[in-house]
Amino acid sequence: MRMTRYLLALMLILCLALTGFPTFAQSSDQNAVYSNDVLGITFQYPTTWEVREQAETQGVSVAAANDWQSISDGVQPLGLIFSVTLTTFRQLGIDNVLGFSDLLARTDSNATVAAIRIGEASGVSAESQSTDADVVTRTVMLATGGRRAAVIRGLATSAGWQGGGAQQFEQILNSISFAPAEVNAGLMRVGTSLWSLATPDLTQLADLTISADGATLYATDGNGGIFTLGAAGTRGDVIKPEGVSSFGSLILLRNGQQYLSDPVSGAIWLLPAAGANGAPRKYIGAKGNVFSQGSPRYFSVRSDGGILALDVSADGTATHVFVFNRGGTRIDSYDAVAMTGMMILDPVFAAEPSGRYYLAGSNTSGILRFRSDGVLDQAGIGADLLANTAPLAMLVDRFDNLLVATADRGILKFDPEGKIIGVIGESYDQSAPPKAGQLGHPVAMIMNADANTLYVADAGAFPQIVAFALDNNLELNLSAGTQVGTKIIYGESKSATISNTTFVYEYVFTGRRNDVVTITVQAADPTQLDTFVELLSPKAKRLVFSDDAGIAGLAPSDSQIAEYTLPAGGDYTIRVTRFGRETTAQTGAFTLHLALIED
């Protein structure tokens, strides 16, 4: 029975079918180096151990050869089984790094959860022991970049854990480095961060709109009211009209009239223009029973003055788009479930002035476009990019381009035919306040009249309003802004200046297999420049990176790749830039130092 339970505990890491991962393992006198470009992971392990890879679960396990043989023979192994599985926040069912602790606690209520940091990756760790099954388990969950995560496990019998397994686990764990592939690799960046305004008091951000002259932004917060901001990111007044129970979508017309959705009351209010006399009144829903409970969250105003409003039943089984005339009388209803043949989970909505509208949900595998008469026109828009993420907001600009905000990929911009144009902003794990251009949970967007500035309401763990300048030439800017080919040797330092015309520097050095190197980048003025450094393999694959050094003697804006073991001999590239590279505007001097760590 004990052996059966032990084997059950190992099920996730004993998928022994070998795969075609492009990997290599090189040996030194004491350790082998495992490196996998697909998984974006490198670590060291004892030379006598063997590797097992699991492509379907994005995992790798290592153990002593005799322990693998024991498991194959149905005998309890004596030593440690170490495994790493690469996954995403979405697959784990969490929104940000704060969810790691709850997830571990649910897995084992008796485990003590503690914070941990391995290089650039931060997360939590927990150890538990099952006396019944005689198994000690150490689980570590780390945020590895963007919204990707690593689940690391060590399992051994109590005797094996105490007899060296715990020490072996720590040694392998501390040798791990992550270089996850960019989720938006290959997509052109089309937005430069202009400014961001932290709004910690706006904990229920719902919508964002802008005045006709572009001078004032209006952000709605579920219970807080309507907050005004200057177009340059300065806070203004708070408006809380009498009688309104909740604050959802807000639309401003050129004549100054304002329409506000109130999901709690099931109404759409007509608010007087700024500075005008008069009281707010329920434009739609004054007599109740017009909308389902909790609706409408989204609505739009057509060019003829009619209104389209999204209505979702309280249990989520029914999704309708209601059509109202200029007088607020409902004149039609379009059943999206009947039209598509499926429930639409967590739907978001956007519409063109003509009345053509769009829906997308966490299960729609792309965007659904409907004609103005409610007939489904096209399904699966952007499916390749949206299939494994949940849209959080949509916007149609004046050129009929479609912008879709997501937690996993930033904001994706599609042309009217559904072809991807590029990406705006960058997702992150929300473990700390965002840096320039980072978005945690973008829930609303609005564009200025010239369509060259996008404002985003981010309702993540660190609420903020962010402004992006839209520029379709950023990839050209990146190429022009990169200086390549500078040679550097061990023990040498190089200095340069990051400007808006040259903001990426590449340095090349020759390394030997198993060389242990430390790469440090320090800004001359840490308040002006946030450095970022990455190391590329001889095949130009990113091996490891550093954003914030997080160690004594270095400023938070400095960066350091500490004691990294080179997996092979060859010419390596050190790439130094600023955080956000071509999408931010920080400038300043820096110094790079390359050190070989001798035994």
XYZ file of C-alpha atoms in Angstrom:
599
model
C 0.000 0.000 0.000
C 2.796 2.407 0.909
C 4.521 1.851 -2.429
C 1.226 2.386 -4.263
C 0.722 5.761 -2.584
C 4.271 6.761 -3.299
C 3.824 5.962 -6.962
C 0.601 7.955 -7.045
C 2.489 10.937 -5.670
C 4.949 10.593 -8.524
C 2.379 10.327 -11.316
C 2.874 13.827 -12.636
C 6.592 13.370 -13.150
C 6.733 9.803 -14.348
C 5.542 10.285 -17.930
C 8.667 8.662 -19.236
C 8.097 9.027 -22.987
C 11.128 10.833 -24.323
C 10.477 13.802 -26.580
C 12.105 15.818 -29.293
C 12.947 18.869 -27.188
C 16.076 20.626 -28.503
C 18.154 20.251 -25.323
C 21.689 19.566 -24.272
C 23.384 18.391 -21.096
C 27.100 19.022 -20.622
C 29.154 17.618 -17.743
C 31.790 18.983 -15.433
C 33.611 16.999 -12.739
C 30.678 17.415 -10.344
C 27.611 18.605 -12.244
C 25.919 18.320 -15.584
C 24.178 21.340 -17.128
C 20.708 20.845 -18.565
C 19.460 23.518 -20.999
C 16.203 23.577 -22.956
C 15.466 26.428 -25.373
C 11.803 25.448 -25.736
C 11.103 25.483 -22.013
C 13.485 28.382 -21.435
C 15.241 26.725 -18.499
C 18.792 25.872 -17.461
C 19.952 24.064 -14.311
C 22.739 21.875 -12.957
C 22.370 18.344 -11.594
C 24.705 15.507 -10.530
C 26.539 13.935 -13.458
C 25.439 10.432 -12.502
C 21.741 11.351 -12.730
C 19.503 10.907 -15.751
C 16.986 13.264 -17.357
C 13.410 12.445 -18.346
C 11.412 14.972 -20.405
C 7.646 15.304 -20.796
C 6.701 17.429 -23.809
C 2.930 17.275 -23.294
C 3.176 18.617 -19.744
C 6.097 20.987 -20.525
C 8.164 19.292 -17.853
C 11.525 17.719 -17.080
C 12.603 15.425 -14.229
C 16.003 14.261 -12.995
C 17.011 11.479 -10.616
C 19.750 8.949 -10.055
C 19.771 6.107 -12.577
C 19.160 3.504 -9.872
C 16.135 5.472 -8.619
C 14.601 5.540 -12.105
C 15.211 1.811 -12.301
C 13.583 1.283 -8.896
C 10.469 3.119 -10.023
C 10.392 1.073 -13.227
C 10.644 -2.115 -11.142
C 7.893 -0.991 -8.763
C 10.339 -0.578 -5.888
C 10.464 2.475 -3.657
C 13.450 4.661 -4.760
C 16.057 5.646 -2.207
C 16.929 9.138 -3.415
C 15.426 12.437 -4.597
C 13.177 12.870 -7.634
C 13.417 16.470 -8.886
C 10.938 17.879 -11.425
C 10.094 21.187 -13.109
C 6.852 21.905 -14.972
C 6.442 25.113 -16.984
C 2.927 26.527 -17.042
C 0.975 29.812 -17.010
C -1.084 31.762 -14.500
C -4.139 30.973 -16.587
C -3.507 27.227 -16.479
C -3.005 27.418 -12.721
C -6.280 29.332 -12.352
C -4.734 32.396 -10.669
C -4.638 36.091 -11.567
C -1.241 37.028 -10.143
C 1.579 35.847 -7.880
C -0.601 36.349 -4.800
C -2.504 33.268 -5.927
C 0.523 30.986 -5.412
C 0.083 30.891 -1.635
C -3.613 30.055 -1.795
C -2.942 27.364 -4.376
C -0.291 25.680 -2.233
C -2.464 25.967 0.859
C -5.357 24.264 -0.935
C -3.023 21.495 -2.073
C -1.820 20.826 1.479
C -3.525 22.652 4.332
C -0.762 21.607 6.757
C 2.101 23.011 4.701
C 3.860 26.198 5.822
C 4.160 28.585 2.872
C 7.140 30.964 2.674
C 8.312 33.523 0.126
C 11.287 32.609 -2.064
C 13.340 34.192 -4.834
C 15.610 32.373 -7.300
C 17.485 34.863 -9.469
C 14.849 37.020 -11.194
C 12.030 34.621 -10.345
C 9.990 35.173 -7.197
C 7.300 33.022 -5.624
C 6.550 30.737 -2.691
C 7.788 27.460 -1.248
C 6.195 24.823 0.969
C 7.359 21.533 2.468
C 5.092 18.779 3.703
C 5.474 15.245 4.981
C 3.078 12.347 4.763
C 3.833 9.893 7.556
C 1.317 7.483 6.106
C 3.047 7.300 2.724
C 6.541 8.093 4.104
C 6.978 10.868 1.524
C 8.512 14.326 1.940
C 7.457 16.832 -0.724
C 8.949 20.267 -1.353
C 6.970 22.417 -3.798
C 8.153 25.756 -5.179
C 6.037 28.009 -7.425
C 7.862 30.791 -9.244
C 6.788 33.587 -11.591
C 9.289 33.311 -14.440
C 8.365 36.349 -16.526
C 5.222 37.794 -18.051
C 2.436 35.541 -16.776
C 4.392 32.304 -16.949
C 5.171 30.138 -13.954
C 7.294 27.169 -12.945
C 6.133 24.471 -10.532
C 9.181 22.763 -9.016
C 8.877 19.616 -6.910
C 11.232 17.451 -4.921
C 10.044 14.103 -3.580
C 11.822 11.533 -1.474
C 11.243 9.108 1.360
C 11.863 10.560 4.817
C 15.171 8.720 5.000
C 16.143 9.856 1.513
C 15.244 13.470 2.253
C 17.194 13.556 5.502
C 20.083 11.581 4.028
C 20.983 14.189 1.421
C 17.849 14.697 -0.669
C 17.038 18.051 0.924
C 20.543 19.349 0.221
C 20.463 18.083 -3.360
C 17.099 19.794 -3.910
C 18.476 23.132 -2.704
C 21.565 22.849 -4.914
C 19.559 22.138 -8.069
C 16.930 24.751 -7.205
C 19.508 27.490 -6.696
C 21.173 26.687 -10.029
C 17.983 27.218 -12.048
C 17.648 30.157 -14.410
C 14.699 30.979 -16.641
C 14.574 32.691 -20.013
C 10.961 32.266 -21.094
C 10.085 32.979 -24.698
C 8.234 36.240 -25.169
C 4.518 35.520 -25.547
C 4.329 38.149 -28.286
C 7.482 37.124 -30.112
C 7.195 38.080 -33.770
C 4.512 40.712 -33.195
C 5.333 44.331 -33.902
C 5.099 46.676 -30.937
C 2.921 49.646 -31.819
C 2.649 51.562 -28.562
C 5.128 53.670 -26.583
C 4.364 54.304 -22.918
C 3.832 58.037 -22.333
C 2.861 58.077 -18.680
C 1.147 56.056 -15.981
C -0.817 57.221 -12.962
C -1.159 54.941 -9.948
C -4.746 54.912 -8.670
C -4.692 52.722 -5.539
C -8.031 54.173 -4.398
C -9.770 53.007 -7.590
C -10.111 49.350 -6.701
C -13.067 48.686 -9.023
C -12.049 50.392 -12.253
C -14.775 49.836 -14.826
C -14.456 52.206 -17.778
C -12.527 55.066 -19.304
C -13.624 57.771 -21.720
C -12.423 61.152 -22.963
C -13.909 64.548 -23.638
C -14.440 65.725 -27.224
C -11.534 68.199 -26.974
C -9.210 65.489 -25.609
C -8.351 67.504 -22.516
C -10.121 65.447 -19.865
C -10.318 61.743 -19.096
C -13.141 60.207 -17.079
C -12.584 56.936 -15.202
C -15.461 55.107 -13.557
C -14.992 53.050 -10.410
C -17.752 50.610 -9.433
C -18.745 52.256 -6.154
C -16.442 55.266 -6.119
C -17.967 57.444 -8.830
C -16.558 59.210 -11.883
C -12.983 60.439 -11.529
C -11.648 63.166 -13.784
C -8.052 63.277 -14.968
C -6.061 65.590 -17.171
C -4.912 64.095 -20.462
C -1.348 64.283 -19.127
C -2.178 62.106 -16.114
C -3.098 64.584 -13.374
C -5.915 63.894 -10.901
C -9.003 66.071 -10.875
C -12.424 66.073 -9.235
C -14.694 63.179 -8.301
C -18.271 63.195 -9.601
C -20.905 61.085 -7.877
C -24.362 61.915 -9.240
C -27.233 61.518 -6.814
C -29.287 58.366 -7.238
C -26.726 56.310 -9.142
C -26.047 52.990 -7.391
C -23.013 51.801 -9.346
C -20.728 53.131 -12.046
C -20.079 51.078 -15.183
C -19.596 52.167 -18.788
C -19.536 55.899 -19.511
C -20.059 57.492 -22.924
C -19.638 61.188 -23.725
C -21.242 62.665 -26.829
C -19.908 65.651 -28.723
C -22.793 67.771 -27.440
C -21.613 67.126 -23.894
C -24.337 64.652 -22.921
C -23.181 61.729 -20.833
C -24.634 58.225 -20.631
C -23.707 55.996 -17.687
C -24.549 52.353 -17.088
C -25.617 51.325 -13.584
C -25.483 47.487 -13.332
C -26.773 47.414 -9.754
C -29.932 49.359 -10.633
C -30.240 47.792 -14.088
C -30.336 51.175 -15.789
C -28.605 53.581 -18.153
C -28.554 57.146 -16.849
C -28.512 60.381 -18.815
C -26.245 62.869 -17.046
C -26.261 66.607 -17.709
C -23.344 68.039 -19.631
C -20.469 69.355 -17.524
C -21.379 72.745 -16.101
C -25.021 72.448 -17.165
C -28.002 72.604 -14.832
C -30.261 69.643 -14.304
C -30.348 66.369 -12.446
C -29.426 62.911 -13.705
C -32.311 60.749 -14.839
C -32.767 57.128 -15.736
C -32.828 57.148 -19.503
C -33.384 53.384 -19.779
C -34.661 51.177 -16.959
C -36.648 53.744 -14.975
C -39.460 51.232 -14.449
C -37.131 48.287 -13.842
C -37.147 44.797 -15.382
C -35.380 45.927 -18.544
C -32.027 44.273 -17.891
C -30.940 41.104 -16.129
C -29.411 41.349 -12.675
C -25.900 42.811 -12.937
C -26.445 44.285 -16.423
C -25.682 46.366 -18.394
C -21.932 46.534 -18.020
C -21.334 47.514 -21.660
C -23.274 49.681 -24.097
C -22.645 51.953 -27.071
C -24.371 54.829 -28.858
C -24.963 54.530 -32.608
C -24.562 57.390 -35.041
C -28.381 57.701 -35.263
C -28.648 58.157 -31.481
C -29.843 54.627 -30.779
C -28.244 52.519 -28.087
C -26.897 48.961 -28.119
C -26.578 47.378 -24.673
C -25.169 44.002 -23.675
C -27.427 42.007 -21.359
C -26.108 38.861 -19.642
C -28.346 36.725 -17.441
C -27.342 36.336 -13.817
C -26.343 32.705 -14.366
C -24.472 33.507 -17.579
C -26.535 31.184 -19.753
C -28.137 33.922 -21.872
C -26.446 36.784 -23.733
C -28.484 39.382 -25.635
C -27.771 42.683 -27.333
C -30.723 45.007 -26.751
C -31.436 47.815 -29.223
C -33.044 51.062 -28.001
C -34.211 54.039 -30.048
C -33.373 57.667 -29.301
C -36.229 57.834 -26.838
C -34.922 54.907 -24.792
C -37.557 52.387 -25.945
C -36.354 48.889 -26.691
C -37.055 48.075 -30.316
C -35.122 44.842 -30.846
C -33.200 42.063 -29.137
C -30.481 39.852 -30.618
C -29.862 36.464 -29.014
C -26.117 35.757 -29.223
C -26.433 32.241 -27.823
C -28.990 31.264 -30.465
C -26.913 32.881 -33.187
C -23.616 31.210 -32.201
C -24.890 27.952 -30.724
C -22.943 28.372 -27.499
C -22.912 30.177 -24.183
C -20.472 33.077 -24.195
C -18.496 33.077 -20.963
C -17.329 36.385 -19.482
C -18.347 38.364 -22.590
C -16.907 41.721 -23.581
C -18.534 44.019 -26.120
C -17.659 46.764 -28.599
C -19.586 48.413 -31.438
C -19.111 50.679 -34.438
C -21.244 53.828 -34.939
C -23.051 51.978 -37.753
C -24.388 49.431 -35.287
C -22.132 46.543 -36.261
C -20.891 45.001 -33.041
C -18.394 42.507 -31.610
C -18.481 39.960 -28.790
C -15.710 37.850 -27.313
C -15.476 35.579 -24.301
C -13.081 33.251 -22.574
C -14.497 30.345 -24.619
C -15.096 31.899 -28.050
C -11.603 31.184 -29.470
C -11.443 34.616 -31.016
C -13.798 37.507 -31.698
C -17.344 37.244 -33.018
C -18.489 39.998 -35.393
C -22.213 40.674 -35.950
C -24.011 42.783 -38.531
C -26.175 45.648 -37.354
C -29.246 43.385 -37.638
C -27.754 40.895 -35.176
C -26.713 38.259 -37.694
C -23.332 36.605 -37.082
C -20.982 37.882 -39.769
C -17.650 36.299 -38.841
C -16.298 34.082 -36.065
C -12.761 33.303 -34.940
C -11.198 36.712 -35.577
C -7.740 36.606 -34.008
C -8.219 32.973 -32.952
C -4.528 32.118 -33.226
C -3.648 34.759 -30.650
C -6.759 34.700 -28.478
C -7.458 30.963 -28.218
C -5.654 30.585 -24.883
C -6.427 33.892 -23.257
C -9.500 35.726 -22.031
C -10.386 39.121 -23.552
C -10.940 41.746 -20.863
C -12.016 44.702 -23.021
C -12.489 45.671 -26.680
C -12.402 48.922 -28.591
C -13.095 49.831 -32.230
C -11.153 52.878 -33.389
C -12.277 55.360 -36.053
C -10.466 53.336 -38.742
C -12.412 50.201 -37.697
C -9.291 48.618 -36.246
C -10.099 46.378 -33.290
C -8.134 46.500 -30.031
C -8.476 43.613 -27.559
C -7.100 43.893 -24.020
C -5.902 40.700 -22.346
C -4.115 39.804 -19.125
C -1.702 37.425 -20.861
C -0.600 39.253 -24.009
C -1.128 42.966 -23.417
C -3.387 44.732 -25.939
C -3.630 43.164 -29.388
C -4.468 45.390 -32.351
C -6.194 43.915 -35.431
C -7.040 45.586 -38.732
C -10.662 45.607 -40.074
C -10.026 42.267 -41.810
C -8.896 40.642 -38.580
C -5.171 40.606 -39.401
C -2.885 41.329 -36.463
C -1.179 44.724 -36.614
C 0.801 44.589 -33.381
C 0.789 44.657 -29.603
C 0.527 47.507 -27.113
C 1.835 47.198 -23.576
C 3.245 44.151 -21.831
C 1.695 41.694 -19.392
C 3.435 41.049 -16.063
C 2.987 38.946 -12.932
C 1.830 41.785 -10.625
C 4.346 40.841 -7.931
C 5.374 44.506 -7.633
C 4.127 47.876 -8.927
C 4.230 47.979 -12.748
C 7.019 49.509 -14.750
C 6.472 51.660 -17.811
C 4.038 49.997 -20.199
C 3.248 46.974 -18.008
C -0.409 45.990 -17.665
C -1.843 43.579 -15.106
C -5.584 43.457 -15.794
C -6.606 46.023 -18.443
C -10.397 46.424 -18.325
C -11.115 49.529 -20.415
C -9.601 51.588 -23.242
C -10.323 54.855 -24.991
C -8.553 56.615 -27.859
C -8.258 60.326 -28.509
C -9.897 61.889 -31.571
C -6.661 61.809 -33.578
C -6.289 58.054 -32.895
C -2.654 58.527 -31.893
C -2.985 58.114 -28.114
C -4.538 55.182 -26.278
C -5.559 55.412 -22.626
C -5.943 52.198 -20.609
C -7.589 51.502 -17.248
C -5.699 48.693 -15.490
C -7.641 47.087 -12.616
C -4.867 44.708 -11.551
C -3.233 44.319 -8.157
C -1.778 47.825 -8.628
C -4.556 49.889 -10.275
C -3.386 52.509 -12.752
C -4.275 54.612 -15.767
C -1.718 54.323 -18.589
C -1.264 56.361 -21.766
C 0.387 54.965 -24.908
C 1.502 56.860 -28.003
C 0.663 54.731 -31.043
C 3.464 54.302 -33.569
C 3.606 51.614 -36.244
C 7.361 52.058 -36.786
C 8.725 50.774 -33.474
C 10.367 47.710 -34.998
C 12.262 49.953 -37.396
C 13.201 52.127 -34.433
C 14.524 49.051 -32.606
C 16.792 48.052 -35.466
C 18.117 51.578 -35.878
C 18.628 51.930 -32.126
C 20.864 48.874 -31.667
C 24.673 49.014 -31.588
C 26.218 45.577 -32.142
C 29.557 43.814 -32.249
C 31.537 45.356 -29.371
C 34.034 42.851 -27.923
C 34.487 42.335 -24.175
C 36.691 39.912 -22.193
C 36.587 38.552 -18.660
C 37.517 41.170 -16.076
C 36.743 44.078 -18.409
C 34.250 46.924 -18.011
C 32.526 48.897 -20.759
C 30.574 52.160 -20.504
C 28.041 53.690 -22.861
C 24.994 55.932 -22.903
C 21.423 54.914 -23.646
C 19.596 57.594 -25.613
C 16.426 57.766 -27.646
C 18.439 57.044 -30.796
C 20.715 54.289 -29.391
C 19.094 52.250 -26.658
C 20.394 48.678 -27.162
C 24.071 47.704 -26.877
C 25.368 44.226 -27.698
C 28.731 42.965 -26.397
C 30.322 39.680 -27.491
C 32.668 37.505 -25.416
C 34.136 34.042 -25.884
C 33.285 31.590 -23.135
C 34.193 28.015 -22.344
C 31.836 25.273 -21.301
C 31.173 25.420 -17.534
C 32.651 28.894 -17.147
C 30.825 30.624 -14.278
C 30.212 34.279 -15.112
C 28.670 37.285 -13.395
C 27.398 40.157 -15.553
C 26.631 43.447 -13.826
C 25.109 46.606 -15.286
C 24.970 49.771 -13.180
C 23.290 53.028 -14.134
C 25.226 56.222 -13.537
C 21.983 57.768 -12.257
C 19.575 55.061 -11.040
C 16.741 57.570 -10.834
C 16.927 58.222 -14.585
C 17.716 54.800 -16.083
C 16.284 51.365 -15.279
C 18.749 48.910 -16.828
C 17.959 45.502 -18.328
C 20.519 42.858 -19.320
C 20.195 39.496 -21.042
C 22.620 36.800 -22.124
C 22.260 35.145 -25.536
C 23.720 31.774 -26.450
C 26.070 31.247 -29.420
C 22.876 30.358 -31.340
C 21.283 33.713 -30.357
C 18.823 32.113 -27.898
C 18.109 34.057 -24.726
C 19.532 32.066 -21.801
C 18.962 34.331 -18.822
C 18.088 37.937 -18.065
C 18.038 40.413 -15.192
C 15.876 43.438 -14.629
C 16.212 44.409 -10.963
C 19.374 43.189 -9.228
C 17.741 43.006 -5.800
C 21.043 42.493 -3.947
C 23.116 44.525 -1.508
C 25.430 47.065 -3.079
C 23.341 47.553 -6.212
C 20.420 49.898 -6.804
C 17.014 48.383 -7.652
C 17.364 49.800 -11.156
C 20.718 48.053 -11.682
C 20.774 44.543 -13.115
C 22.965 41.507 -12.550
C 23.193 37.957 -13.884
C 25.021 36.280 -11.011
C 27.224 33.175 -11.219
C 25.708 31.734 -14.364
C 27.289 28.536 -15.720
C 27.808 28.602 -19.481
C 26.322 25.430 -20.972
C 28.741 25.237 -23.937
C 31.775 26.868 -25.457
C 31.395 29.640 -28.026
C 30.706 33.337 -28.564
C 28.048 34.712 -26.228
C 26.235 38.040 -26.541
C 25.422 40.381 -23.656
C 22.549 42.694 -24.556
C 22.195 45.847 -22.437
C 19.168 48.108 -22.739
C 16.576 49.975 -20.693
C 13.421 48.399 -19.373
C 10.883 48.554 -22.200
C 13.619 48.975 -24.827
C 12.054 50.847 -27.787
C 8.758 51.471 -25.982
C 10.066 53.735 -23.197
C 12.075 56.958 -23.103
C 14.549 56.588 -20.205
C 18.079 57.765 -20.970
C 21.397 57.748 -19.157
C 24.895 56.300 -18.898
C 25.712 52.798 -17.676
C 28.716 50.605 -16.943
C 28.867 46.896 -17.820
C 31.285 44.552 -16.031
C 31.945 40.916 -17.038
C 33.552 38.677 -14.408
C 34.725 35.053 -14.476
C 34.114 33.420 -11.114
C 37.068 31.192 -10.226
C 36.748 28.163 -7.942
